[in-house]
Structure formats: structure tokens, C-alpha cells
């Protein structure tokens, strides 16, 4: 009986630890547009960046490498930095995947999900539009 209870708790616990994923997001993504504080960034600022998603793990390559865990579903993302400059940080974002593009609007303040796919002056909202690398 004790073994059955332990196995049940283990299975329930492991099931709870598996974040929601969408296999269509797996792969390497390159930004085609970025915007912060209501202002678009020039392409030269992000031309060497890339985002790699593998189920619940991400790696972001920019001036440095940032790695972590991501959970997503129902148009929302929770991003947890585990290595790099964002270690220990939790970012909340909204996303959409349509017409071959992945659009993510991040709240870099981490205190709520953005309400729209747009940034505004005097906010910590960051918008990225990605296309899948070939």
C-alpha cells in the first residue's frame, strides 16, 4: 500500500513538473523585428541574435548566452532564466505563432503579462518578431 501511494505521488509530481509545450515552436528562430519602449530597434542591433526552443528549454544567443526554462500555452509564456545574465529572473510574456512567425511581447519587469503585442514609452515591454531559421 505504501509503495502504491509513493508511486502515485511521484507520478502526480512529475506530471505537474512537465510544462505545457507546443512542438511547433521547437527550432531556431531569428528576429526580424524588435521594439522597446515604443521605438523600433535597427536591424543591426539584432542581426546576430537567435532563439532556440526545445520543448521546455530555451537558449537565447545575443551579446551573451542566456539559458532557461519556458512554459507556454493559451498565448502566455513564463520564462525562467537559469544561466547567463538573466539567472534567477522570471519574465512574463504573451505570444502568437502564425504565418510562419513567432511574435513575443515580454514584460521585462515581470509583474504581469502584457496586454497587447505592442510596446509603449516608459514601460519595460519588449517585442520581438521571429522567423524560423532555415
Short mmCIF file of C-alpha atoms in Angstrom, two decimals:
data_model
loop_
_atom_site.label_atom_id
_atom_site.label_comp_id
_atom_site.label_asym_id
_atom_site.label_seq_id
_atom_site.Cartn_x
_atom_site.Cartn_y
_atom_site.Cartn_z
CA UNK A 1 0.00 0.00 0.00
CA UNK A 2 2.78 2.44 0.91
CA UNK A 3 4.57 1.74 -2.36
CA UNK A 4 1.39 2.43 -4.36
CA UNK A 5 0.94 5.77 -2.55
CA UNK A 6 4.58 6.74 -3.15
CA UNK A 7 4.36 5.81 -6.83
CA UNK A 8 1.10 7.78 -7.19
CA UNK A 9 2.63 10.84 -5.56
CA UNK A 10 5.72 10.54 -7.73
CA UNK A 11 3.68 10.27 -10.93
CA UNK A 12 1.48 13.21 -9.92
CA UNK A 13 4.52 15.27 -9.00
CA UNK A 14 6.32 14.53 -12.25
CA UNK A 15 3.20 15.25 -14.25
CA UNK A 16 2.91 18.62 -12.53
CA UNK A 17 6.54 19.43 -13.34
CA UNK A 18 6.07 18.90 -17.08
CA UNK A 19 5.26 22.31 -18.51
CA UNK A 20 2.88 22.84 -21.38
CA UNK A 21 4.74 22.79 -24.67
CA UNK A 22 3.97 23.21 -28.34
CA UNK A 23 6.26 21.24 -30.65
CA UNK A 24 5.62 23.74 -33.46
CA UNK A 25 7.71 26.26 -31.52
CA UNK A 26 10.72 23.92 -31.39
CA UNK A 27 13.63 25.07 -33.50
CA UNK A 28 15.88 28.04 -34.14
CA UNK A 29 14.26 31.45 -34.52
CA UNK A 30 15.86 34.64 -35.82
CA UNK A 31 14.46 38.08 -35.02
CA UNK A 32 13.16 40.15 -37.93
CA UNK A 33 11.83 42.99 -35.76
CA UNK A 34 12.45 44.22 -32.22
CA UNK A 35 10.91 47.10 -30.34
CA UNK A 36 11.37 48.53 -26.85
CA UNK A 37 9.60 51.42 -25.16
CA UNK A 38 7.56 52.21 -28.26
CA UNK A 39 10.60 52.51 -30.52
CA UNK A 40 11.78 50.01 -33.14
CA UNK A 41 15.37 48.88 -32.98
CA UNK A 42 17.56 48.96 -36.08
CA UNK A 43 18.23 45.53 -37.63
CA UNK A 44 21.94 45.88 -36.86
CA UNK A 45 21.11 45.56 -33.14
CA UNK A 46 19.63 42.08 -33.51
CA UNK A 47 21.09 40.62 -36.70
CA UNK A 48 23.30 38.15 -34.78
CA UNK A 49 20.68 37.08 -32.25
CA UNK A 50 18.80 33.80 -32.24
CA UNK A 51 16.38 31.95 -30.02
CA UNK A 52 16.43 28.17 -29.78
CA UNK A 53 13.41 26.44 -28.25
CA UNK A 54 13.46 22.74 -27.39
CA UNK A 55 10.19 21.86 -25.64
CA UNK A 56 10.50 23.49 -22.21
CA UNK A 57 14.07 24.76 -22.61
CA UNK A 58 15.32 27.85 -24.38
CA UNK A 59 18.70 29.28 -25.31
CA UNK A 60 18.98 32.89 -26.44
CA UNK A 61 22.14 34.00 -28.22
CA UNK A 62 22.91 37.73 -28.23
CA UNK A 63 25.89 39.56 -26.76
CA UNK A 64 25.99 36.64 -24.33
CA UNK A 65 24.17 33.32 -23.99
CA UNK A 66 21.10 33.02 -21.81
CA UNK A 67 19.52 29.65 -20.99
CA UNK A 68 16.49 28.65 -19.05
CA UNK A 69 13.10 27.06 -18.85
CA UNK A 70 9.93 28.23 -20.55
CA UNK A 71 6.32 27.21 -20.04
CA UNK A 72 3.71 28.29 -22.51
CA UNK A 73 0.16 27.77 -23.57
CA UNK A 74 -3.02 29.71 -24.20
CA UNK A 75 -0.98 32.60 -25.63
CA UNK A 76 1.08 33.16 -22.46
CA UNK A 77 4.70 32.38 -21.61
CA UNK A 78 6.60 32.20 -18.36
CA UNK A 79 10.35 32.43 -18.85
CA UNK A 80 12.76 31.43 -16.08
CA UNK A 81 16.43 32.32 -16.50
CA UNK A 82 18.77 29.56 -15.30
CA UNK A 83 22.14 30.51 -16.86
CA UNK A 84 23.52 33.80 -18.08
CA UNK A 85 22.62 37.40 -17.34
CA UNK A 86 19.00 36.52 -16.50
CA UNK A 87 19.75 33.80 -13.95
CA UNK A 88 17.04 33.77 -11.31
CA UNK A 89 14.71 36.11 -13.21
CA UNK A 90 11.12 35.37 -14.22
CA UNK A 91 9.71 37.15 -17.25
CA UNK A 92 6.08 37.06 -18.28
CA UNK A 93 5.14 37.30 -21.95
CA UNK A 94 2.38 36.80 -24.47
CA UNK A 95 2.99 35.05 -27.78
CA UNK A 96 1.39 34.13 -31.05
CA UNK A 97 2.57 31.78 -33.77
CA UNK A 98 1.03 32.50 -37.14
CA UNK A 99 2.02 32.91 -40.79
CA UNK A 100 5.45 31.39 -40.12
CA UNK A 101 6.32 33.97 -37.48
CA UNK A 102 6.61 33.82 -33.71
CA UNK A 103 5.73 37.10 -32.01
CA UNK A 104 6.59 37.50 -28.34
CA UNK A 105 5.88 40.54 -26.19
CA UNK A 106 7.85 40.36 -22.93
CA UNK A 107 7.24 42.24 -19.71
CA UNK A 108 10.82 42.65 -18.53
CA UNK A 109 9.55 43.95 -15.20
CA UNK A 110 8.00 40.52 -14.59
CA UNK A 111 4.93 41.81 -12.78
CA UNK A 112 2.22 40.73 -15.23
CA UNK A 113 1.53 39.65 -18.77
CA UNK A 114 1.49 42.33 -21.46
CA UNK A 115 -1.99 43.20 -22.66
CA UNK A 116 -1.12 43.61 -26.36
CA UNK A 117 1.61 42.95 -28.92
CA UNK A 118 2.95 46.49 -28.65
CA UNK A 119 5.32 48.48 -26.51
CA UNK A 120 4.85 51.93 -25.04
CA UNK A 121 7.22 54.63 -23.79
CA UNK A 122 8.05 54.48 -20.09
CA UNK A 123 7.37 50.73 -19.88
CA UNK A 124 9.52 47.64 -19.68
CA UNK A 125 7.74 45.95 -22.58
CA UNK A 126 9.90 44.36 -25.27
CA UNK A 127 8.53 43.00 -28.55
CA UNK A 128 10.29 40.51 -30.83
CA UNK A 129 9.05 39.04 -34.09
CA UNK A 130 10.95 35.92 -35.17
CA UNK A 131 11.05 33.77 -38.26
CA UNK A 132 12.22 30.18 -38.21
CA UNK A 133 15.79 29.69 -39.42
CA UNK A 134 16.19 27.51 -42.49
#
